Amino acid sequence: MGSAMSDSRTGQGSVETPSSAPAAAACSGPPLRRPAAEPYRIKSVEPIKMITREQRRKAIQEAGYNTFLLRSEDVYIDLLTDSGTSAMSDNQWAGLMLGDEAYAGSRNFFNLERAVREVYGFKYMVPTHQGRGAENLLSMIMIEPGDYIPGNMYFTTTRAHQERNGGTFVDVIIDEAHDPTADHPFKGNVDLAKLEALINRVGAEKIPYVSLAVTVNMAGGQPVSMENLRAVRELTRKHNIPVMFDATRCAENAFFIKEREPGYQNRSVRDILREMMSYGDGCTMSGKKDCLVNIGGFLAMNDEWLFQRAKELVVLFEGMPSYGGLAGRDMEAMARGIYEVLDEDYLAWRIGQVRYLGEQLLRAGVPIIVPVGGHAVFLDARRFFPHIPQDEFPAQALAAALYLDSGVRAMERGIVSAGRNKQTGDHNRPKLEMVRITIPRRVYTDRHMDVVAASVINLYRQRDKISGLRMVYEPPTLRFFTARFEPLREWGI
Ligand SMILES: *Cc1c(COP(=O)(O)O)cnc(C)c1O
């Protein structure tokens, strides 16, 4: 792998000296570290508009201080999500031209099927339009009303599909995952005692499968260790409970194992990923993340019965089992992305870029969730704005202020996202009150990250000039998408 690249970024690697350079002798001193630049060059550019602070002030007012309501054209650096926002490679774009748009039996389907078999090791695969399409199929087939589905922290669409089919999600992640300051290398791990307690309480026959996310999005892109995957497999095998992965960011998880888990330093990421998947019976996949495409997903499995049922249902909800709601060209791009994401120079740079941003913030004393995860840096808005009570929406205010300051778009993940309690009508008040700064894959350079870091640090230094917000419009459901706000006092930035 490109070890010089990843190591110099994390500051652990050997240092290269330009031994033959004549100037080196004249200017003695410690050898220079070689910076880790992007492992790609740019062949096609997408211009972004630069707008003034006054234009941004107008835009965020019109958007009701909600970054979801901004027009993408008014955003300078868009870090709202890493979902479907990746830049495809020249190889993937070339693949689009080889789309076989047959209604049945497209050659691109067979390429995708081969990629899933080779890389993940599952026998069968049904394409879907995106990850939630696969979650829909899996939940409908496997879950009976009254069932319990343990998982390492919930994800919005995953849990919604489980509940829609009469299941109850049970969080069995380790406690550290809920603590923004707990520095644990595998914060996505399952707490085996919690899982075992659930099995003993409700009985294995009430648990259709364990839902295992690698990495864990809602915990901040935190990985699961191989040791933990193996242990979950052992425990569930005793009780005959299948394990289904949410493989959305599985390549990033495999990279963390290589970096952090003893015994994996000399194994390839591809090999590590294959071992990870061997501890499960199948997976749902959102291709919009670690398959490096703008749309697509799939459900994979080893079980013949599950495959048959999935083929019957996919026709109703997505399309024929050989396209599942995707064009032939989409399947080709996804098949190619499945291999490309395993490039270890890419992964070292990818994870390194997220860390590069996080470490700049940590050095400046900005409160963020540690350790920095695989796809995003989370600002801890409670500690960032200690003067703003949670009921005045500190994370919402911070996301809006970040846009106002520099045109960077991030997302609230706190009290607004948590919605209201259905019984009492009061706000749900989550422990974590965060702003998620999510990095799309291969889209921005480290120079963009410098802009983001400077803006966040700038805001942190002026935090007293920013007040909380008042909610002036609240929709009945999923309020974070469309709620509108106003500052309680005029902001001094
Ligand atoms: C994005 C995501 C999904 C859902 O995938 P879509 O492609 O958006 O439907 C499921 N699980 C996790 C962890 C995700 O991040």
Coordinates of C-alpha atoms and ligand atoms in Angstrom, one line a residue:
M1 CA 0.0 0.0 0.0
G2 CA 1.0 3.6 -0.2
S3 CA 2.5 3.6 3.3
A4 CA 4.5 6.8 2.8
M5 CA 1.3 8.6 2.0
S6 CA -0.7 7.4 4.9
D7 CA 2.1 7.5 7.4
S8 CA 3.2 11.0 6.7
R9 CA -0.3 12.2 7.1
T10 CA -0.6 10.6 10.5
G11 CA 2.9 11.7 11.4
Q12 CA 4.1 8.2 12.1
G13 CA 6.0 7.3 9.0
S14 CA 9.6 7.3 7.9
V15 CA 10.8 10.5 6.4
E16 CA 12.1 11.0 2.9
T17 CA 15.1 13.2 2.4
P18 CA 16.0 14.6 -1.0
S19 CA 19.5 13.1 -0.8
S20 CA 20.7 14.3 -4.2
A21 CA 19.4 17.8 -4.0
P22 CA 22.3 20.3 -3.9
A23 CA 20.4 22.8 -1.8
A24 CA 19.9 20.2 0.9
A25 CA 23.5 20.5 2.0
A26 CA 23.3 24.3 2.2
C27 CA 20.2 24.5 4.3
S28 CA 20.7 21.9 6.9
G29 CA 18.0 21.1 9.5
P30 CA 15.6 18.3 10.2
P31 CA 14.4 16.5 7.1
L32 CA 11.1 17.6 5.7
R33 CA 8.0 15.5 6.0
R34 CA 6.5 14.9 2.7
P35 CA 2.8 16.0 2.7
A36 CA 0.2 13.5 1.6
A37 CA -1.6 15.0 -1.4
E38 CA -4.7 13.7 -3.0
P39 CA -4.0 10.4 -4.9
Y40 CA -5.8 11.6 -8.0
R41 CA -5.5 14.4 -10.5
I42 CA -8.3 16.4 -11.9
K43 CA -9.6 15.8 -15.4
S44 CA -13.0 17.6 -15.3
V45 CA -13.9 20.4 -13.0
E46 CA -17.2 21.6 -11.6
P47 CA -17.0 25.3 -10.8
I48 CA -18.4 26.5 -7.5
K49 CA -19.9 29.9 -7.0
M50 CA -18.3 32.2 -4.4
I51 CA -20.8 34.4 -2.8
T52 CA -20.4 37.3 -0.3
R53 CA -21.2 37.4 3.4
E54 CA -24.1 39.7 2.7
Q55 CA -25.5 37.2 0.1
R56 CA -25.0 34.4 2.6
R57 CA -26.8 36.3 5.3
K58 CA -29.8 36.7 3.0
A59 CA -29.7 33.1 1.9
I60 CA -29.6 31.7 5.5
Q61 CA -32.4 34.0 6.5
E62 CA -34.5 32.9 3.6
A63 CA -33.7 29.3 4.5
G64 CA -35.0 29.9 8.0
Y65 CA -31.6 29.1 9.5
N66 CA -32.0 25.5 8.3
T67 CA -29.1 24.3 6.1
F68 CA -31.4 21.7 4.5
L69 CA -33.4 24.6 3.0
L70 CA -30.4 26.3 1.3
R71 CA -30.0 26.0 -2.4
S72 CA -27.0 24.0 -3.3
E73 CA -25.9 26.8 -5.7
D74 CA -25.5 29.1 -2.7
V75 CA -23.1 26.7 -1.0
Y76 CA -19.3 27.0 -1.3
I77 CA -18.2 23.7 0.3
D78 CA -21.1 21.3 0.7
L79 CA -20.5 18.9 3.6
L80 CA -24.1 18.1 4.3
T81 CA -23.7 14.4 3.6
D82 CA -21.4 11.7 2.1
S83 CA -24.4 10.0 0.6
G84 CA -24.5 9.9 -3.2
T85 CA -22.1 12.8 -3.3
S86 CA -18.9 10.9 -4.3
A87 CA -16.9 11.8 -7.4
M88 CA -16.8 8.9 -9.8
S89 CA -13.5 7.9 -11.5
D90 CA -12.7 8.0 -15.2
N91 CA -13.0 4.2 -15.1
Q92 CA -16.6 4.5 -13.7
W93 CA -17.6 7.1 -16.2
A94 CA -16.3 4.9 -19.0
G95 CA -18.4 2.1 -17.5
L96 CA -21.5 4.2 -17.9
M97 CA -21.0 4.1 -21.7
L98 CA -21.1 0.3 -21.5
G99 CA -24.6 0.2 -19.9
D100 CA -26.6 -2.6 -21.3
E101 CA -30.2 -1.3 -20.9
A102 CA -31.9 -4.6 -21.5
Y103 CA -35.0 -5.2 -19.4
A104 CA -33.7 -8.6 -18.3
G105 CA -30.3 -10.2 -18.1
S106 CA -28.2 -7.1 -18.6
R107 CA -24.5 -7.9 -18.7
N108 CA -23.9 -5.1 -16.1
F109 CA -26.0 -7.2 -13.6
F110 CA -23.6 -10.1 -14.0
N111 CA -20.6 -7.8 -13.5
L112 CA -22.2 -6.5 -10.3
E113 CA -23.0 -10.0 -9.1
R114 CA -19.4 -11.1 -9.7
A115 CA -18.1 -8.0 -7.8
V116 CA -20.3 -8.8 -4.8
R117 CA -19.3 -12.5 -4.9
E118 CA -15.6 -11.7 -5.2
V119 CA -15.3 -8.9 -2.7
Y120 CA -17.9 -9.7 -0.1
G121 CA -18.1 -13.4 -0.6
F122 CA -21.9 -13.7 -0.6
K123 CA -23.5 -16.2 -3.0
Y124 CA -26.6 -14.2 -4.1
M125 CA -27.3 -10.6 -4.7
V126 CA -30.4 -8.5 -5.6
P127 CA -29.8 -4.9 -6.7
T128 CA -32.0 -2.1 -5.3
H129 CA -32.3 1.6 -6.0
Q130 CA -30.4 2.5 -2.8
G131 CA -29.7 1.1 0.7
R132 CA -33.2 1.5 2.1
G133 CA -34.7 -0.5 -0.8
A134 CA -32.6 -3.4 0.5
E135 CA -33.6 -2.7 4.1
N136 CA -37.2 -2.8 3.0
L137 CA -36.9 -6.2 1.4
L138 CA -34.9 -7.7 4.3
S139 CA -37.2 -6.3 7.0
M140 CA -40.4 -7.5 5.2
I141 CA -39.0 -11.0 4.7
M142 CA -37.3 -11.6 8.1
I143 CA -39.3 -9.6 10.7
E144 CA -42.6 -10.8 12.3
P145 CA -44.6 -8.5 14.5
G146 CA -43.3 -8.7 18.1
D147 CA -39.7 -9.5 17.0
Y148 CA -36.6 -7.7 18.4
I149 CA -33.7 -6.6 16.2
P150 CA -30.5 -5.9 18.1
G151 CA -28.1 -3.5 16.5
N152 CA -25.0 -1.4 17.2
M153 CA -26.8 1.9 17.4
Y154 CA -29.8 2.7 15.2
F155 CA -29.8 4.2 11.7
T156 CA -32.8 6.2 10.7
T157 CA -34.0 4.3 7.7
T158 CA -32.9 0.9 9.0
R159 CA -34.9 1.3 12.2
A160 CA -37.9 2.8 10.4
H161 CA -38.1 -0.4 8.2
Q162 CA -37.8 -2.6 11.2
E163 CA -40.5 -0.8 13.1
R164 CA -42.8 -0.7 10.0
N165 CA -42.7 -4.5 10.0
G166 CA -43.6 -4.8 13.6
G167 CA -40.1 -5.2 15.0
T168 CA -38.5 -3.3 17.9
F169 CA -34.9 -2.1 17.6
V170 CA -32.7 -2.7 20.6
D171 CA -29.4 -0.8 20.9
V172 CA -26.6 -3.2 22.0
I173 CA -23.6 -0.9 21.2
I174 CA -20.9 -0.4 23.9
D175 CA -21.6 2.5 26.3
E176 CA -18.5 4.4 25.0
A177 CA -20.3 5.0 21.7
H178 CA -22.7 7.4 23.5
D179 CA -19.9 9.4 25.2
P180 CA -18.3 12.1 22.9
T181 CA -15.1 12.2 25.0
A182 CA -14.5 8.4 25.3
D183 CA -11.4 7.6 23.2
H184 CA -11.9 4.0 22.2
P185 CA -10.4 2.5 18.9
F186 CA -13.5 0.5 18.1
K187 CA -16.4 2.6 19.4
G188 CA -18.8 0.7 17.1
N189 CA -18.4 -2.6 19.0
V190 CA -21.3 -4.6 20.2
D191 CA -21.6 -5.1 24.0
L192 CA -21.9 -8.9 24.2
A193 CA -23.4 -8.7 27.6
K194 CA -26.2 -6.5 26.3
L195 CA -26.8 -8.8 23.4
E196 CA -26.8 -11.9 25.6
A197 CA -29.2 -10.3 28.1
L198 CA -31.6 -9.5 25.3
I199 CA -31.4 -13.1 24.0
N200 CA -32.1 -14.4 27.5
R201 CA -35.0 -11.9 28.1
V202 CA -37.0 -12.3 24.9
G203 CA -35.7 -15.7 23.5
A204 CA -33.7 -16.4 20.4
E205 CA -36.9 -17.2 18.4
K206 CA -38.0 -13.6 18.7
I207 CA -34.7 -12.3 17.2
P208 CA -34.8 -12.7 13.4
Y209 CA -31.2 -11.4 13.0
V210 CA -28.6 -9.2 14.5
S211 CA -28.2 -6.0 12.5
L212 CA -24.5 -5.1 12.5
A213 CA -23.3 -1.7 11.0
V214 CA -19.7 -1.3 9.8
T215 CA -18.8 1.5 10.4
V216 CA -21.5 3.0 12.7
N217 CA -22.8 6.2 11.1
M218 CA -24.7 7.7 14.1
A219 CA -21.8 7.1 16.5
G220 CA -19.6 9.2 14.2
G221 CA -18.3 6.7 11.6
Q222 CA -16.8 4.5 14.3
P223 CA -15.5 1.0 13.4
V224 CA -16.1 -2.5 14.8
S225 CA -13.1 -4.7 15.5
M226 CA -12.7 -8.1 13.9
E227 CA -12.4 -9.6 17.4
N228 CA -15.9 -8.2 18.2
L229 CA -17.4 -9.5 14.9
R230 CA -16.0 -13.0 15.6
A231 CA -17.4 -12.9 19.2
V232 CA -20.9 -11.8 17.9
R233 CA -20.8 -14.6 15.4
E234 CA -19.9 -17.2 18.1
L235 CA -22.6 -16.0 20.5
T236 CA -25.3 -15.9 17.8
R237 CA -24.4 -19.2 16.3
K238 CA -25.1 -20.9 19.6
H239 CA -28.6 -19.5 19.4
N240 CA -29.1 -20.0 15.7
I241 CA -29.5 -16.2 15.1
P242 CA -28.3 -14.9 11.7
V243 CA -26.1 -11.8 11.4
M244 CA -26.9 -9.3 8.7
F245 CA -24.4 -6.5 8.0
D246 CA -25.3 -2.9 7.2
A247 CA -22.2 -2.8 4.9
T248 CA -22.6 0.8 3.9
R249 CA -19.1 1.9 5.0
C250 CA -17.4 -1.5 5.2
A251 CA -14.3 -0.6 3.3
E252 CA -13.6 2.2 5.7
N253 CA -14.2 -0.2 8.6
A254 CA -11.7 -2.7 7.1
F255 CA -9.1 0.1 6.8
F256 CA -9.5 0.9 10.5
I257 CA -9.0 -2.7 11.4
K258 CA -5.8 -2.8 9.4
E259 CA -4.6 0.4 11.1
R260 CA -5.6 -0.4 14.7
E261 CA -6.1 -4.1 15.3
P262 CA -3.1 -6.3 16.2
G263 CA -2.4 -8.9 13.6
Y264 CA -3.9 -7.1 10.6
Q265 CA -1.2 -4.7 9.6
N266 CA 0.2 -7.0 6.9
R267 CA -3.2 -8.1 5.5
S268 CA -4.8 -6.4 2.5
V269 CA -8.0 -4.4 3.1
R270 CA -9.7 -6.7 0.6
D271 CA -8.7 -9.7 2.6
I272 CA -9.8 -8.1 5.8
L273 CA -13.2 -7.1 4.3
R274 CA -13.7 -10.7 3.1
E275 CA -13.0 -12.0 6.6
M276 CA -15.4 -9.4 8.2
M277 CA -18.2 -10.5 5.9
S278 CA -17.5 -14.2 6.6
Y279 CA -18.9 -13.6 10.1
G280 CA -22.3 -12.7 8.7
D281 CA -25.1 -14.3 6.5
G282 CA -25.6 -11.3 4.2
C283 CA -25.8 -7.6 4.0
T284 CA -27.7 -4.5 2.9
M285 CA -25.6 -2.0 1.1
S286 CA -26.0 1.7 0.3
G287 CA -23.9 2.0 -2.8
K288 CA -24.0 5.8 -2.3
K289 CA -21.2 5.5 0.2
D290 CA -18.6 2.8 -0.1
C291 CA -19.4 1.8 -3.7
L292 CA -18.5 5.3 -4.8
V293 CA -21.7 5.9 -6.9
N294 CA -24.4 8.6 -6.9
I295 CA -27.2 6.1 -6.7
G296 CA -27.6 2.3 -6.1
G297 CA -27.6 -0.4 -3.5
F298 CA -28.1 -4.2 -3.0
L299 CA -29.2 -7.0 -0.7
A300 CA -26.7 -9.9 -0.6
M301 CA -27.1 -13.3 1.2
N302 CA -25.9 -16.9 1.3
D303 CA -29.3 -18.4 2.1
E304 CA -31.2 -19.8 -0.9
W305 CA -34.7 -19.3 0.7
L306 CA -34.0 -15.7 1.5
F307 CA -32.8 -15.1 -2.0
Q308 CA -35.9 -16.6 -3.5
R309 CA -38.2 -14.4 -1.3
A310 CA -36.1 -11.3 -2.1
K311 CA -36.5 -12.0 -5.9
E312 CA -40.2 -12.3 -5.5
L313 CA -40.5 -9.0 -3.6
V314 CA -38.0 -6.9 -5.5
V315 CA -40.3 -7.2 -8.5
L316 CA -43.0 -5.4 -6.6
F317 CA -41.0 -2.6 -5.0
E318 CA -37.9 -2.0 -7.2
G319 CA -37.9 -3.8 -10.5
M320 CA -36.8 -7.1 -12.1
P321 CA -34.3 -9.1 -10.0
S322 CA -31.7 -8.3 -12.6
Y323 CA -31.9 -4.5 -12.3
G324 CA -33.8 -3.7 -9.1
G325 CA -34.6 -0.1 -9.9
L326 CA -31.2 0.7 -11.5
A327 CA -30.2 1.4 -15.1
G328 CA -27.6 -1.0 -16.5
R329 CA -25.1 1.8 -16.5
D330 CA -25.7 2.4 -12.7
M331 CA -25.0 -1.2 -12.0
E332 CA -21.7 -1.0 -14.0
A333 CA -20.5 2.1 -12.2
M334 CA -21.3 0.3 -8.9
A335 CA -19.5 -2.9 -9.9
R336 CA -16.4 -0.9 -10.7
G337 CA -16.7 1.2 -7.5
I338 CA -16.8 -2.0 -5.4
Y339 CA -13.2 -2.7 -6.5
E340 CA -12.0 0.8 -6.6
V341 CA -12.9 1.6 -3.0
L342 CA -10.4 -1.1 -1.9
D343 CA -7.5 0.9 -3.2
E344 CA -5.4 1.4 -0.1
D345 CA -3.9 4.6 -1.2
Y346 CA -7.4 5.9 -1.7
L347 CA -8.5 4.7 1.7
A348 CA -5.4 6.0 3.5
W349 CA -6.1 9.4 2.0
R350 CA -9.8 9.3 2.6
I351 CA -9.6 8.4 6.2
G352 CA -6.6 10.7 6.5
Q353 CA -8.5 13.7 5.1
V354 CA -11.3 13.4 7.6
R355 CA -8.6 13.1 10.4
Y356 CA -6.7 16.0 8.9
L357 CA -9.7 18.2 9.4
G358 CA -10.5 16.8 12.9
E359 CA -6.9 17.2 14.1
Q360 CA -6.8 20.9 13.1
L361 CA -9.9 21.5 15.2
L362 CA -8.5 19.5 18.2
R363 CA -5.2 21.5 18.1
A364 CA -7.3 24.7 18.3
G365 CA -9.2 23.4 21.3
V366 CA -12.5 23.0 19.4
P367 CA -14.7 20.4 21.1
I368 CA -15.3 17.5 18.7
I369 CA -16.2 13.8 19.1
V370 CA -13.1 11.6 19.5
P371 CA -11.7 9.6 18.0
V372 CA -12.4 11.1 14.6
G373 CA -14.4 8.6 12.5
G374 CA -14.3 7.5 8.9
H375 CA -16.6 9.9 7.1
A376 CA -17.3 12.9 9.3
V377 CA -16.1 15.2 12.0
F378 CA -18.8 15.9 14.6
L379 CA -18.7 19.2 16.5
D380 CA -20.0 18.9 20.1
A381 CA -22.4 21.9 20.2
R382 CA -23.0 21.6 23.9
R383 CA -19.4 22.4 24.7
F384 CA -19.0 24.7 21.7
F385 CA -21.8 27.0 22.9
P386 CA -22.1 26.4 26.7
H387 CA -24.2 29.6 26.9
I388 CA -26.9 28.2 24.7
P389 CA -29.4 25.8 26.4
Q390 CA -30.4 22.8 24.4
D391 CA -34.0 24.1 24.0
E392 CA -32.5 27.1 22.1
F393 CA -31.0 24.6 19.5
P394 CA -27.3 25.1 19.8
A395 CA -26.3 22.7 17.0
Q396 CA -28.8 24.2 14.6
A397 CA -27.4 27.7 15.4
L398 CA -23.8 26.4 14.9
A399 CA -24.6 24.9 11.5
A400 CA -26.3 28.2 10.4
A401 CA -23.4 30.3 11.7
L402 CA -20.9 28.1 9.9
Y403 CA -22.7 28.7 6.6
L404 CA -22.9 32.4 7.3
D405 CA -19.2 32.6 8.1
S406 CA -17.8 30.7 5.2
G407 CA -20.5 29.2 2.9
V408 CA -19.7 25.7 4.4
R409 CA -22.8 23.6 4.7
A410 CA -23.1 21.0 7.5
M411 CA -26.0 19.3 9.3
E412 CA -27.6 19.5 12.7
R413 CA -27.7 16.2 14.6
G414 CA -29.3 17.1 18.0
I415 CA -32.5 18.1 19.5
V416 CA -34.1 19.2 16.2
S417 CA -33.3 15.9 14.5
A418 CA -34.5 14.0 17.6
G419 CA -38.1 15.3 17.2
R420 CA -40.8 15.1 19.8
N421 CA -42.0 12.5 22.2
K422 CA -45.2 11.0 20.8
Q423 CA -46.8 10.7 24.2
T424 CA -45.9 13.9 26.0
G425 CA -45.4 16.2 22.9
D426 CA -42.2 17.5 24.5
H427 CA -38.9 17.7 22.7
N428 CA -36.8 14.5 22.8
R429 CA -33.5 15.8 24.3
P430 CA -30.7 13.6 23.0
K431 CA -27.4 13.3 25.0
L432 CA -25.4 14.2 21.9
E433 CA -26.0 17.7 20.5
M434 CA -23.9 17.8 17.4
V435 CA -23.1 19.3 14.0
R436 CA -22.0 16.8 11.5
I437 CA -19.4 17.9 9.0
T438 CA -19.5 15.1 6.4
I439 CA -16.8 14.7 3.8
P440 CA -17.9 13.4 0.3
R441 CA -15.5 11.0 -1.3
R442 CA -12.8 12.3 -3.7
V443 CA -14.7 15.6 -4.1
Y444 CA -12.8 18.2 -2.1
T445 CA -9.1 18.7 -1.5
D446 CA -7.3 19.2 1.7
R447 CA -7.2 23.0 0.9
H448 CA -11.0 23.0 1.2
M449 CA -10.5 21.3 4.6
D450 CA -8.2 24.2 5.6
V451 CA -11.1 26.6 4.8
V452 CA -13.5 24.6 6.9
A453 CA -11.1 24.4 9.8
A454 CA -10.3 28.1 9.8
S455 CA -14.0 29.0 9.7
V456 CA -14.9 26.6 12.6
I457 CA -12.0 27.9 14.7
N458 CA -13.0 31.5 13.9
L459 CA -16.5 30.9 15.1
Y460 CA -15.3 29.2 18.3
R461 CA -13.3 32.2 19.1
Q462 CA -16.4 34.4 18.6
R463 CA -18.8 32.0 20.2
D464 CA -20.2 34.7 22.6
K465 CA -21.5 36.7 19.7
I466 CA -23.9 34.0 18.6
S467 CA -27.2 33.4 20.4
G468 CA -29.6 30.5 20.3
L469 CA -32.6 30.2 18.0
R470 CA -36.4 30.2 18.3
M471 CA -38.4 27.7 16.1
V472 CA -41.0 29.7 14.1
Y473 CA -42.3 26.8 11.9
E474 CA -42.4 23.1 12.9
P475 CA -43.7 20.4 10.5
P476 CA -45.5 17.4 12.1
T477 CA -42.8 14.8 11.2
L478 CA -39.1 14.7 10.4
R479 CA -38.9 18.3 11.4
F480 CA -35.2 18.8 10.8
F481 CA -35.7 18.8 7.0
T482 CA -38.1 21.8 6.9
A483 CA -38.3 23.5 10.3
R484 CA -37.6 27.3 10.3
F485 CA -35.9 29.4 12.9
E486 CA -34.9 32.9 13.9
P487 CA -32.1 34.1 16.2
L488 CA -33.2 35.1 19.7
R489 CA -30.8 38.1 19.5
E490 CA -28.9 39.6 16.5
W491 CA -25.7 37.8 15.9
G492 CA -22.5 39.8 16.0
I493 CA -20.7 37.9 13.2
Ligands
LIG1 C1 -27.2 5.9 4.0 C2 -27.3 4.8 5.0 C3 -28.3 3.8 4.8 C4 -29.5 4.0 3.8 O1 -29.0 4.0 2.5 P1 -29.7 4.9 1.3 O2 -28.8 4.6 0.2 O3 -29.6 6.3 1.8 O4 -31.1 4.4 1.2 C5 -28.4 2.8 5.7 N1 -27.5 2.6 6.7 C6 -26.5 3.5 6.8 C7 -25.5 3.3 8.0 C8 -26.4 4.6 6.0 O5 -25.4 5.5 6.2

